[in-house]
Amino acid sequence: MDENGIRGLAIASQDAHAAFGGVVPEIAAREHIRSLDAMVRHAMREAEVGHADIEGVGVTAGPGLVGALLAGVNWAKAYAFARGLPLLGVHHMEGHLFGTALEHVGAQPPFIGLLVSGGHTLLLEARAWGRYRLLGQTRDDAAGEAFDKVARRLGLPYPGGPQIQLAAERSAAGAAAGGAADGFRLPRPMLSRRDRPGDPAYYDMSFSGLKTAVARVAERLEGEAGLADAVDDLAAGFQEAVVDVLAEKTRRAVEQTGCRRVVLGGGVAQNSRLREGLAERLGSSGELYAPSPRLATDNAAMIAAAARFRLARGERSPWSLNAEAALAFPGLA
């Protein structure tokens, strides 16, 4: 990539995980090792660049599954060392912020960032690139993880996020409400009108209890032999509960900081109802920037964008760079 945007991008999907209903770490790491060389060659051909054109090597150093991270980190270290190039380890979730900015020129700091993926749910204030203030985060399950687990409980295929959205769109209640239905009124965890700025729960989120509530309703319906007919409505209710929590927490951040610009990132950013819910809460005076599907899911372009920023600041990672499953978000004030 260059200052004008993405010149080459290759994404490999690992379909083998679907049979297990979730990501299998050993398979993920093995597939990374197997495909890395071919993916780099493909991206370089698409970008029409040679080895001599590359100025630095960015790689995801965490957070995530250690085996898959190690495959990437070791490949990047070997390539950078052999070519005499700077090495830059990048935080996976910071990369998602840069991914949205690659497609929207207005997605620049200051902004409120909502990062929602299978492993993380973060709400932060970006004062400048590299300078962030963490406002809130999930205390247990990430939103994407909750989507996957609820989908599995309802007998829907993996990955669960897209399947929950499709089921919600099929919901009779969803059709009656223009796609914003709540077929089952489920709890909105850590969301109360009594919350005030400074309260521990004002920005934080929790989705474990919501997942349990869905499971209890499903168990009751199974006892009545009625779950099969209620899956779509229950999925709609679950999705609406998650959207309500995320949108309201984001609205609070906008109100308290005075920053009307919101940047959405992460795999769950593909959910159309989430984007709608955020737009509704922000109103006409807000600015919402969301990535396209190819830059919402994990991809190399967003990591390259974050690495380019840090390279321009003169940053370098040492050759001792290692993968960290719980890597701290960089630049937090």
Coordinates of C-alpha atoms in Angstrom, one line a residue:
M1 CA 0.0 0.0 0.0
D2 CA 1.0 3.6 -0.4
E3 CA -0.3 7.1 0.5
N4 CA -3.0 6.7 -2.0
G5 CA -4.5 3.6 -0.5
I6 CA -4.4 -0.2 -1.0
R7 CA -2.3 -1.4 -3.9
G8 CA -2.6 -5.1 -3.2
L9 CA -4.5 -7.2 -0.7
A10 CA -4.9 -11.0 -0.4
I11 CA -7.3 -12.6 2.2
A12 CA -7.4 -16.3 2.9
S13 CA -10.5 -17.7 4.6
Q14 CA -10.2 -20.8 6.7
D15 CA -13.4 -22.7 6.1
A16 CA -12.2 -25.8 8.0
H17 CA -13.3 -24.3 11.3
A18 CA -17.0 -24.3 10.4
A19 CA -17.3 -28.1 11.0
F20 CA -16.2 -27.5 14.6
G21 CA -18.5 -24.6 15.3
G22 CA -15.6 -22.2 16.1
V23 CA -11.9 -21.5 15.5
V24 CA -9.6 -24.4 16.3
P25 CA -6.2 -22.9 17.3
E26 CA -4.1 -25.7 15.9
I27 CA -5.8 -25.6 12.5
A28 CA -5.5 -21.8 12.4
A29 CA -1.8 -21.9 13.0
R30 CA -1.2 -24.7 10.5
E31 CA -3.2 -22.9 7.8
H32 CA -1.2 -19.7 8.5
I33 CA 2.1 -21.5 8.0
R34 CA 0.8 -23.3 4.9
S35 CA -0.5 -20.2 3.1
L36 CA 1.7 -17.3 4.1
D37 CA 4.3 -17.5 1.3
A38 CA 1.6 -17.8 -1.4
M39 CA -0.5 -15.0 0.0
V40 CA 2.5 -12.6 0.1
R41 CA 3.4 -13.4 -3.5
H42 CA -0.2 -12.9 -4.5
A43 CA -0.4 -9.5 -2.8
M44 CA 2.9 -8.4 -4.3
R45 CA 1.8 -9.4 -7.8
E46 CA -1.5 -7.5 -7.4
A47 CA 0.3 -4.4 -6.1
E48 CA 2.9 -4.7 -8.9
V49 CA 5.8 -4.4 -6.5
G50 CA 9.0 -6.3 -6.0
H51 CA 11.1 -7.0 -3.0
A52 CA 13.2 -3.9 -3.6
D53 CA 10.1 -1.7 -3.3
I54 CA 9.3 -2.7 0.2
E55 CA 10.3 -0.2 2.9
G56 CA 9.2 -2.0 6.1
V57 CA 7.4 -5.1 7.4
G58 CA 4.3 -4.8 9.6
V59 CA 2.9 -7.8 11.4
T60 CA 0.2 -8.4 14.0
A61 CA 1.9 -9.1 17.3
G62 CA -1.3 -9.5 19.3
P63 CA -3.8 -9.9 20.8
G64 CA -5.1 -13.2 19.4
L65 CA -4.4 -16.9 19.2
V66 CA -0.7 -17.4 20.0
G67 CA -0.1 -20.1 17.5
A68 CA -1.5 -18.1 14.5
L69 CA 0.3 -15.0 15.7
L70 CA 3.6 -16.8 16.0
A71 CA 3.3 -18.0 12.4
G72 CA 3.0 -14.4 11.2
V73 CA 5.5 -12.9 13.6
N74 CA 8.2 -15.4 12.7
W75 CA 7.6 -15.1 9.0
A76 CA 7.8 -11.3 9.2
K77 CA 11.0 -11.3 11.3
A78 CA 12.7 -13.7 8.9
Y79 CA 11.7 -11.7 5.9
A80 CA 12.6 -8.3 7.4
F81 CA 16.0 -9.6 8.7
A82 CA 16.9 -11.2 5.4
R83 CA 16.0 -8.0 3.5
G84 CA 17.5 -5.6 6.0
L85 CA 14.1 -3.9 6.6
P86 CA 12.5 -2.3 9.6
L87 CA 10.1 -4.6 11.6
L88 CA 7.0 -3.2 13.2
G89 CA 4.7 -5.2 15.5
V90 CA 1.1 -3.9 15.3
H91 CA -1.8 -4.2 17.8
H92 CA -4.6 -6.1 16.1
M93 CA -7.4 -3.8 17.3
E94 CA -5.6 -0.6 16.5
G95 CA -5.3 -2.0 13.0
H96 CA -9.1 -2.1 12.8
L97 CA -9.2 1.7 13.4
F98 CA -6.7 2.3 10.5
G99 CA -8.7 -0.1 8.3
T100 CA -11.8 2.1 8.4
A101 CA -9.7 5.2 7.8
L102 CA -8.3 3.5 4.6
E103 CA -11.8 3.8 3.1
H104 CA -13.1 7.0 4.6
V105 CA -11.0 10.2 4.5
G106 CA -13.2 11.6 7.3
A107 CA -12.3 8.8 9.7
Q108 CA -9.5 10.8 11.3
P109 CA -8.9 11.7 15.0
P110 CA -10.4 13.0 17.1
F111 CA -13.1 10.4 17.1
I112 CA -14.9 7.8 19.3
G113 CA -13.8 4.3 18.3
L114 CA -16.1 1.3 18.8
L115 CA -14.2 -1.9 18.1
V116 CA -16.3 -5.0 18.0
S117 CA -14.9 -8.4 17.1
G118 CA -15.0 -12.0 18.0
G119 CA -12.5 -11.6 20.7
H120 CA -12.7 -7.9 21.8
T121 CA -15.2 -5.1 22.4
L122 CA -13.7 -1.7 23.2
L123 CA -14.9 1.8 23.4
L124 CA -12.2 4.5 23.2
E125 CA -11.5 8.1 22.5
A126 CA -8.9 8.7 19.8
R127 CA -7.4 12.1 20.4
A128 CA -4.8 11.5 17.7
W129 CA -3.3 8.5 15.9
G130 CA -1.3 6.7 18.6
R131 CA -3.0 8.6 21.5
Y132 CA -6.1 6.9 22.9
R133 CA -8.2 6.9 26.1
L134 CA -10.0 3.7 26.9
L135 CA -13.5 4.5 28.0
G136 CA -15.0 1.0 28.4
Q137 CA -14.8 -2.6 27.4
T138 CA -16.6 -5.9 27.8
R139 CA -16.1 -7.5 31.2
D140 CA -16.6 -11.0 29.9
D141 CA -17.7 -12.3 26.4
A142 CA -16.9 -10.1 23.4
A143 CA -20.0 -9.2 21.3
G144 CA -18.8 -11.4 18.4
E145 CA -18.2 -14.3 20.7
A146 CA -21.7 -13.9 22.1
F147 CA -23.1 -13.9 18.5
D148 CA -21.3 -17.2 17.8
K149 CA -22.4 -18.9 21.0
V150 CA -26.0 -17.8 20.7
A151 CA -26.1 -19.0 17.0
R152 CA -24.7 -22.4 18.1
R153 CA -27.4 -22.7 20.8
L154 CA -30.1 -21.9 18.3
G155 CA -28.7 -24.5 15.8
L156 CA -27.4 -21.9 13.3
P157 CA -24.1 -22.5 11.4
Y158 CA -20.8 -20.9 12.2
P159 CA -19.8 -18.1 12.0
G160 CA -22.7 -16.9 14.0
G161 CA -22.8 -13.2 13.3
P162 CA -24.0 -13.3 9.7
Q163 CA -26.4 -16.2 10.6
I164 CA -28.0 -14.2 13.5
Q165 CA -28.5 -11.2 11.2
L166 CA -30.1 -13.4 8.5
A167 CA -32.4 -15.0 11.0
A168 CA -33.4 -11.6 12.4
E169 CA -34.2 -10.4 9.0
R170 CA -36.5 -13.4 8.5
S171 CA -38.2 -12.7 11.7
A172 CA -41.9 -11.9 11.3
A173 CA -41.4 -9.3 14.1
G174 CA -38.4 -8.0 12.3
A175 CA -40.4 -7.5 9.1
A176 CA -43.1 -5.7 10.9
A177 CA -40.6 -3.2 12.4
G178 CA -38.6 -2.6 9.3
G179 CA -35.8 -4.9 10.3
A180 CA -35.4 -3.5 13.8
A181 CA -37.5 -6.0 15.7
D182 CA -37.3 -7.4 19.1
G183 CA -39.3 -10.6 18.9
F184 CA -38.2 -11.5 22.5
R185 CA -37.6 -8.8 25.1
L186 CA -34.2 -9.8 26.4
P187 CA -32.2 -7.9 29.1
R188 CA -29.8 -5.1 28.2
P189 CA -26.8 -5.9 30.5
M190 CA -25.1 -3.0 32.2
L191 CA -27.5 -0.5 30.7
S192 CA -29.6 1.5 33.1
R193 CA -31.1 4.9 33.2
R194 CA -29.6 5.3 36.6
D195 CA -26.1 5.1 35.2
R196 CA -24.1 8.3 35.6
P197 CA -20.7 9.5 34.2
G198 CA -18.0 8.2 36.5
D199 CA -20.0 5.0 37.4
P200 CA -17.9 1.9 36.7
A201 CA -20.7 0.6 34.4
Y202 CA -21.3 3.8 32.5
Y203 CA -19.2 2.6 29.5
D204 CA -18.4 -1.0 30.3
M205 CA -20.3 -3.9 28.7
S206 CA -21.2 -7.5 29.5
F207 CA -22.7 -10.1 27.2
S208 CA -22.4 -13.3 29.2
G209 CA -25.7 -12.7 31.0
L210 CA -27.5 -12.0 27.7
K211 CA -26.2 -15.2 26.3
T212 CA -27.5 -17.1 29.3
A213 CA -30.9 -15.4 29.0
V214 CA -31.2 -16.6 25.4
A215 CA -30.2 -20.1 26.5
R216 CA -32.9 -20.1 29.2
V217 CA -35.6 -19.0 26.7
A218 CA -34.4 -21.6 24.2
E219 CA -34.5 -24.3 26.9
R220 CA -38.1 -23.4 27.8
L221 CA -39.1 -23.4 24.1
E222 CA -37.5 -26.8 23.6
G223 CA -39.7 -28.1 26.5
E224 CA -42.7 -26.8 24.7
A225 CA -41.5 -28.2 21.3
G226 CA -41.5 -24.6 20.0
L227 CA -37.9 -23.6 19.5
A228 CA -37.7 -24.4 15.8
D229 CA -40.5 -22.0 15.1
A230 CA -39.1 -19.3 17.3
V231 CA -35.4 -19.3 16.2
D232 CA -35.7 -16.2 14.0
D233 CA -37.6 -14.2 16.5
L234 CA -35.2 -15.1 19.3
A235 CA -32.3 -14.2 17.1
A236 CA -33.9 -10.9 16.4
G237 CA -34.4 -10.2 20.1
F238 CA -30.8 -11.1 20.9
Q239 CA -29.4 -8.9 18.1
E240 CA -31.5 -6.0 19.1
A241 CA -30.3 -6.3 22.7
V242 CA -26.6 -6.3 21.6
V243 CA -27.2 -3.3 19.3
D244 CA -29.0 -1.4 22.1
V245 CA -26.1 -1.8 24.5
L246 CA -23.4 -0.9 21.9
A247 CA -25.3 2.1 20.5
E248 CA -26.2 3.6 23.8
K249 CA -22.7 3.2 25.3
T250 CA -21.4 4.9 22.1
R251 CA -23.9 7.7 22.4
R252 CA -22.9 8.3 26.0
A253 CA -19.2 8.6 24.9
V254 CA -20.2 11.1 22.2
E255 CA -22.2 13.1 24.6
Q256 CA -19.6 13.2 27.3
T257 CA -16.6 14.0 25.1
G258 CA -18.4 16.3 22.7
C259 CA -16.8 14.4 19.8
R260 CA -19.5 13.7 17.1
R261 CA -17.3 11.5 14.9
V262 CA -17.6 7.7 15.5
V263 CA -15.3 5.1 13.8
L264 CA -16.6 1.6 13.8
G265 CA -14.2 -1.4 13.4
G266 CA -14.0 -5.1 13.7
G267 CA -15.8 -8.1 12.3
V268 CA -19.1 -7.2 13.9
A269 CA -19.0 -3.9 12.1
Q270 CA -20.5 -5.8 9.1
N271 CA -23.8 -6.1 11.0
S272 CA -26.2 -3.8 9.2
R273 CA -28.5 -3.5 12.2
L274 CA -25.6 -2.3 14.4
R275 CA -24.8 0.4 11.8
E276 CA -28.4 1.4 11.7
G277 CA -28.7 1.5 15.5
L278 CA -25.6 3.7 15.8
A279 CA -26.8 6.1 13.1
E280 CA -30.2 6.4 14.9
R281 CA -28.5 7.2 18.3
L282 CA -26.1 9.7 16.8
G283 CA -28.7 11.6 14.8
S284 CA -28.2 13.9 11.9
S285 CA -25.4 15.8 13.6
G286 CA -23.2 12.7 14.1
E287 CA -20.7 11.2 11.7
L288 CA -20.5 7.4 11.5
Y289 CA -17.7 5.7 9.6
A290 CA -17.9 1.9 9.1
P291 CA -15.6 -0.4 7.0
S292 CA -16.6 -2.5 4.1
P293 CA -16.8 -6.2 4.7
R294 CA -13.3 -6.9 3.3
L295 CA -11.7 -4.4 5.8
A296 CA -14.0 -5.2 8.7
T297 CA -12.7 -8.8 9.0
D298 CA -9.0 -9.3 9.8
N299 CA -6.8 -8.3 6.9
A300 CA -3.3 -7.3 6.1
A301 CA -4.1 -3.8 4.8
M302 CA -5.2 -2.4 8.1
I303 CA -2.0 -3.8 9.7
A304 CA 0.1 -2.2 7.0
A305 CA -1.7 1.1 7.5
A306 CA -0.9 1.1 11.2
A307 CA 2.7 0.0 10.6
R308 CA 3.2 2.7 8.0
F309 CA 2.0 5.3 10.6
R310 CA 4.5 4.0 13.2
L311 CA 7.3 3.7 10.6
A312 CA 6.9 7.4 9.7
R313 CA 7.3 8.2 13.4
G314 CA 10.6 6.5 13.5
E315 CA 9.4 3.5 15.5
R316 CA 11.0 0.1 15.1
S317 CA 10.3 -3.3 16.8
P318 CA 13.3 -5.3 18.2
W319 CA 14.2 -8.6 16.7
S320 CA 13.1 -10.1 20.0
L321 CA 9.5 -9.2 19.1
N322 CA 7.2 -12.0 20.2
A323 CA 3.5 -12.8 19.9
E324 CA 1.4 -11.8 22.9
A325 CA -2.1 -13.2 23.3
A326 CA -3.1 -10.3 25.6
L327 CA -1.1 -7.5 24.1
A328 CA -2.0 -4.1 25.7
F329 CA -3.5 -1.5 23.5
P330 CA -0.8 1.0 22.6
G331 CA -0.8 4.7 23.3
L332 CA -3.4 4.7 26.1
A333 CA -3.4 7.9 28.2

